[in-house]
């Protein structure tokens, strides 16, 4: 699934620079300003979001770019190409609702939507478990935790496949030799 990235840098009037990037199969995007490092960062993030919008959101969380997270989630939901991707988008929206605005009932509502879109997806169920725990609903959180072993790797959206799925399964224990 190799894709090629092309681009160019041009000088503009007034000391500005234009950096244009194009990933095969997409339209070119141009970034302009006076700081080439900043333009390269913007271009790289643009390409990252277009290639892996789910992990781009996690990147934004990890870099404390809280103002950019909701628009990125809304973009992911808008471009979702299947139920798995859409479910993950709503799961991230529920996570954002819980963590950024602290509205636990609304977070749970969004997470239930995510689970209804793809009942086989792990992320909404994990997020519902965490939200129930945050609400002080320990029995509901325990019921959610007991559901976790039923999820299968092959049913998960692409970003949780392979070792990633194993890493997010909180019920797995490492066996000592």
mmCIF file of C-alpha atoms in Angstrom:
data_model
loop_
_atom_site.group_PDB
_atom_site.id
_atom_site.type_symbol
_atom_site.label_atom_id
_atom_site.label_comp_id
_atom_site.label_asym_id
_atom_site.label_seq_id
_atom_site.Cartn_x
_atom_site.Cartn_y
_atom_site.Cartn_z
ATOM 1 C CA UNK A 1 0.000 0.000 0.000
ATOM 2 C CA UNK A 2 2.888 2.291 -0.732
ATOM 3 C CA UNK A 3 2.053 5.912 -1.456
ATOM 4 C CA UNK A 4 4.384 8.632 -2.650
ATOM 5 C CA UNK A 5 4.733 12.104 -1.197
ATOM 6 C CA UNK A 6 5.898 14.892 -3.461
ATOM 7 C CA UNK A 7 6.400 18.563 -2.848
ATOM 8 C CA UNK A 8 8.231 21.742 -3.561
ATOM 9 C CA UNK A 9 9.377 24.922 -1.868
ATOM 10 C CA UNK A 10 9.103 28.334 -3.519
ATOM 11 C CA UNK A 11 10.069 31.858 -2.531
ATOM 12 C CA UNK A 12 7.203 34.323 -2.523
ATOM 13 C CA UNK A 13 7.176 38.102 -2.407
ATOM 14 C CA UNK A 14 7.795 39.732 0.934
ATOM 15 C CA UNK A 15 10.203 37.077 2.198
ATOM 16 C CA UNK A 16 7.549 34.400 2.437
ATOM 17 C CA UNK A 17 7.926 30.752 1.544
ATOM 18 C CA UNK A 18 5.368 28.404 -0.002
ATOM 19 C CA UNK A 19 5.627 24.708 0.756
ATOM 20 C CA UNK A 20 3.409 22.437 -1.315
ATOM 21 C CA UNK A 21 2.929 18.729 -0.569
ATOM 22 C CA UNK A 22 0.893 16.099 -2.362
ATOM 23 C CA UNK A 23 0.344 12.518 -1.309
ATOM 24 C CA UNK A 24 -0.455 10.226 -4.219
ATOM 25 C CA UNK A 25 -4.184 10.074 -4.711
ATOM 26 C CA UNK A 26 -4.872 13.420 -2.995
ATOM 27 C CA UNK A 27 -4.930 17.065 -3.969
ATOM 28 C CA UNK A 28 -1.845 19.172 -3.283
ATOM 29 C CA UNK A 29 -1.904 21.394 -0.215
ATOM 30 C CA UNK A 30 0.156 24.590 0.083
ATOM 31 C CA UNK A 31 1.367 26.175 3.314
ATOM 32 C CA UNK A 32 2.902 29.634 3.331
ATOM 33 C CA UNK A 33 4.724 31.787 5.837
ATOM 34 C CA UNK A 34 8.218 32.842 6.822
ATOM 35 C CA UNK A 35 9.317 29.908 9.018
ATOM 36 C CA UNK A 36 10.243 26.832 6.965
ATOM 37 C CA UNK A 37 10.382 24.578 10.060
ATOM 38 C CA UNK A 38 6.832 25.578 11.010
ATOM 39 C CA UNK A 39 5.627 25.011 7.437
ATOM 40 C CA UNK A 40 7.236 21.557 7.382
ATOM 41 C CA UNK A 41 5.488 20.717 10.676
ATOM 42 C CA UNK A 42 2.121 21.866 9.287
ATOM 43 C CA UNK A 43 2.652 19.850 6.108
ATOM 44 C CA UNK A 44 3.702 16.740 8.039
ATOM 45 C CA UNK A 45 0.656 16.976 10.300
ATOM 46 C CA UNK A 46 -1.609 17.466 7.291
ATOM 47 C CA UNK A 47 -0.225 14.313 5.678
ATOM 48 C CA UNK A 48 -0.414 12.399 8.978
ATOM 49 C CA UNK A 49 -4.088 13.312 9.419
ATOM 50 C CA UNK A 50 -4.897 12.306 5.850
ATOM 51 C CA UNK A 51 -3.150 8.931 6.196
ATOM 52 C CA UNK A 52 -4.094 8.027 9.787
ATOM 53 C CA UNK A 53 -6.784 10.330 11.208
ATOM 54 C CA UNK A 54 -7.330 8.183 14.308
ATOM 55 C CA UNK A 55 -3.734 8.235 15.460
ATOM 56 C CA UNK A 56 -3.505 11.904 14.502
ATOM 57 C CA UNK A 57 -6.114 12.594 17.200
ATOM 58 C CA UNK A 58 -4.099 10.577 19.706
ATOM 59 C CA UNK A 59 -1.026 12.585 18.657
ATOM 60 C CA UNK A 60 -2.914 15.826 19.346
ATOM 61 C CA UNK A 61 -3.854 14.542 22.795
ATOM 62 C CA UNK A 62 -0.251 13.540 23.476
ATOM 63 C CA UNK A 63 1.035 16.973 22.513
ATOM 64 C CA UNK A 64 -1.640 18.773 24.574
ATOM 65 C CA UNK A 65 -3.226 20.407 21.526
ATOM 66 C CA UNK A 66 -6.657 20.364 23.141
ATOM 67 C CA UNK A 67 -8.084 23.082 20.886
ATOM 68 C CA UNK A 68 -7.320 20.996 17.797
ATOM 69 C CA UNK A 69 -8.773 17.697 19.028
ATOM 70 C CA UNK A 70 -12.505 18.301 18.517
ATOM 71 C CA UNK A 71 -12.130 19.528 14.910
ATOM 72 C CA UNK A 72 -9.959 16.473 14.181
ATOM 73 C CA UNK A 73 -12.597 14.164 15.702
ATOM 74 C CA UNK A 74 -15.331 15.822 13.664
ATOM 75 C CA UNK A 75 -13.168 15.400 10.549
ATOM 76 C CA UNK A 76 -12.666 11.693 11.325
ATOM 77 C CA UNK A 77 -16.423 11.178 11.731
ATOM 78 C CA UNK A 78 -17.112 13.069 8.488
ATOM 79 C CA UNK A 79 -14.652 11.000 6.422
ATOM 80 C CA UNK A 80 -15.346 7.611 8.039
ATOM 81 C CA UNK A 81 -15.378 4.961 5.345
ATOM 82 C CA UNK A 82 -17.016 2.215 7.361
ATOM 83 C CA UNK A 83 -18.652 1.296 10.626
ATOM 84 C CA UNK A 84 -15.340 0.518 12.361
ATOM 85 C CA UNK A 85 -13.866 3.906 11.604
ATOM 86 C CA UNK A 86 -17.117 5.687 12.484
ATOM 87 C CA UNK A 87 -17.368 3.805 15.777
ATOM 88 C CA UNK A 88 -13.804 4.784 16.671
ATOM 89 C CA UNK A 89 -14.631 8.413 15.809
ATOM 90 C CA UNK A 90 -17.595 8.446 18.173
ATOM 91 C CA UNK A 91 -15.499 6.644 20.812
ATOM 92 C CA UNK A 92 -12.881 9.383 20.604
ATOM 93 C CA UNK A 93 -15.650 11.978 20.812
ATOM 94 C CA UNK A 94 -16.964 10.303 23.960
ATOM 95 C CA UNK A 95 -13.442 10.211 25.390
ATOM 96 C CA UNK A 96 -12.996 13.909 24.567
ATOM 97 C CA UNK A 97 -16.361 14.729 26.146
ATOM 98 C CA UNK A 98 -15.393 12.925 29.345
ATOM 99 C CA UNK A 99 -11.861 14.280 29.590
ATOM 100 C CA UNK A 100 -12.150 17.790 28.179
ATOM 101 C CA UNK A 101 -15.584 19.029 29.223
ATOM 102 C CA UNK A 102 -16.350 16.553 31.998
ATOM 103 C CA UNK A 103 -19.902 15.827 30.874
ATOM 104 C CA UNK A 104 -20.097 12.145 31.807
ATOM 105 C CA UNK A 105 -23.759 11.564 30.798
ATOM 106 C CA UNK A 106 -23.119 13.108 27.367
ATOM 107 C CA UNK A 107 -19.897 11.092 27.034
ATOM 108 C CA UNK A 108 -21.841 7.905 27.776
ATOM 109 C CA UNK A 109 -24.491 8.860 25.214
ATOM 110 C CA UNK A 110 -21.835 9.310 22.515
ATOM 111 C CA UNK A 111 -20.162 6.060 23.501
ATOM 112 C CA UNK A 112 -23.450 4.182 23.231
ATOM 113 C CA UNK A 113 -23.833 5.576 19.723
ATOM 114 C CA UNK A 114 -20.319 4.294 18.944
ATOM 115 C CA UNK A 115 -21.175 0.836 20.300
ATOM 116 C CA UNK A 116 -24.409 0.726 18.318
ATOM 117 C CA UNK A 117 -22.582 1.609 15.093
ATOM 118 C CA UNK A 118 -20.186 -1.319 15.520
ATOM 119 C CA UNK A 119 -21.017 -3.632 18.442
ATOM 120 C CA UNK A 120 -17.854 -5.666 17.788
ATOM 121 C CA UNK A 121 -15.530 -2.673 18.282
ATOM 122 C CA UNK A 122 -13.548 -2.614 21.510
ATOM 123 C CA UNK A 123 -12.934 1.164 21.937
ATOM 124 C CA UNK A 124 -16.496 2.250 22.785
ATOM 125 C CA UNK A 125 -16.848 -0.524 25.335
ATOM 126 C CA UNK A 126 -13.555 0.351 26.990
ATOM 127 C CA UNK A 127 -14.538 4.016 27.085
ATOM 128 C CA UNK A 128 -17.975 3.147 28.526
ATOM 129 C CA UNK A 129 -16.235 1.116 31.231
ATOM 130 C CA UNK A 130 -13.947 4.056 32.108
ATOM 131 C CA UNK A 131 -16.849 6.521 32.039
ATOM 132 C CA UNK A 132 -18.986 4.299 34.292
ATOM 133 C CA UNK A 133 -16.052 4.108 36.690
ATOM 134 C CA UNK A 134 -15.697 7.922 36.634
ATOM 135 C CA UNK A 135 -19.427 8.203 37.386
ATOM 136 C CA UNK A 136 -18.991 5.956 40.423
ATOM 137 C CA UNK A 137 -20.989 3.176 38.764
ATOM 138 C CA UNK A 138 -18.640 0.380 39.777
ATOM 139 C CA UNK A 139 -21.064 -2.445 38.949
ATOM 140 C CA UNK A 140 -21.567 -1.115 35.428
ATOM 141 C CA UNK A 141 -17.797 -0.743 35.019
ATOM 142 C CA UNK A 142 -17.330 -4.334 36.186
ATOM 143 C CA UNK A 143 -19.977 -5.572 33.727
ATOM 144 C CA UNK A 144 -18.107 -3.709 31.000
ATOM 145 C CA UNK A 145 -14.793 -5.236 32.031
ATOM 146 C CA UNK A 146 -16.328 -8.693 31.887
ATOM 147 C CA UNK A 147 -17.315 -8.064 28.256
ATOM 148 C CA UNK A 148 -13.744 -7.365 27.173
ATOM 149 C CA UNK A 149 -12.623 -10.993 26.617
ATOM 150 C CA UNK A 150 -15.392 -11.423 24.033
ATOM 151 C CA UNK A 151 -13.830 -9.003 21.568
ATOM 152 C CA UNK A 152 -11.847 -10.505 18.712
ATOM 153 C CA UNK A 153 -8.811 -9.007 17.076
ATOM 154 C CA UNK A 154 -10.107 -9.629 13.555
ATOM 155 C CA UNK A 155 -13.196 -7.503 14.273
ATOM 156 C CA UNK A 156 -11.217 -4.411 15.208
ATOM 157 C CA UNK A 157 -10.697 -1.334 13.080
ATOM 158 C CA UNK A 158 -7.286 -1.308 11.370
ATOM 159 C CA UNK A 159 -5.441 0.915 13.871
ATOM 160 C CA UNK A 160 -6.008 -1.636 16.667
ATOM 161 C CA UNK A 161 -4.899 -4.666 14.631
ATOM 162 C CA UNK A 162 -1.846 -6.802 15.320
ATOM 163 C CA UNK A 163 -0.006 -6.036 18.548
ATOM 164 C CA UNK A 164 -1.990 -2.837 19.109
ATOM 165 C CA UNK A 165 -5.137 -4.790 19.932
ATOM 166 C CA UNK A 166 -3.228 -6.929 22.408
ATOM 167 C CA UNK A 167 -1.811 -3.830 24.058
ATOM 168 C CA UNK A 168 -5.241 -2.295 24.692
ATOM 169 C CA UNK A 169 -6.777 -5.390 26.226
ATOM 170 C CA UNK A 170 -6.731 -4.598 29.961
ATOM 171 C CA UNK A 171 -7.773 -8.111 30.958
ATOM 172 C CA UNK A 172 -4.684 -9.850 29.548
ATOM 173 C CA UNK A 173 -1.971 -10.808 31.995
ATOM 174 C CA UNK A 174 1.621 -11.557 31.178
ATOM 175 C CA UNK A 175 2.489 -15.184 31.892
ATOM 176 C CA UNK A 176 5.821 -15.795 33.612
ATOM 177 C CA UNK A 177 7.919 -18.661 32.223
#
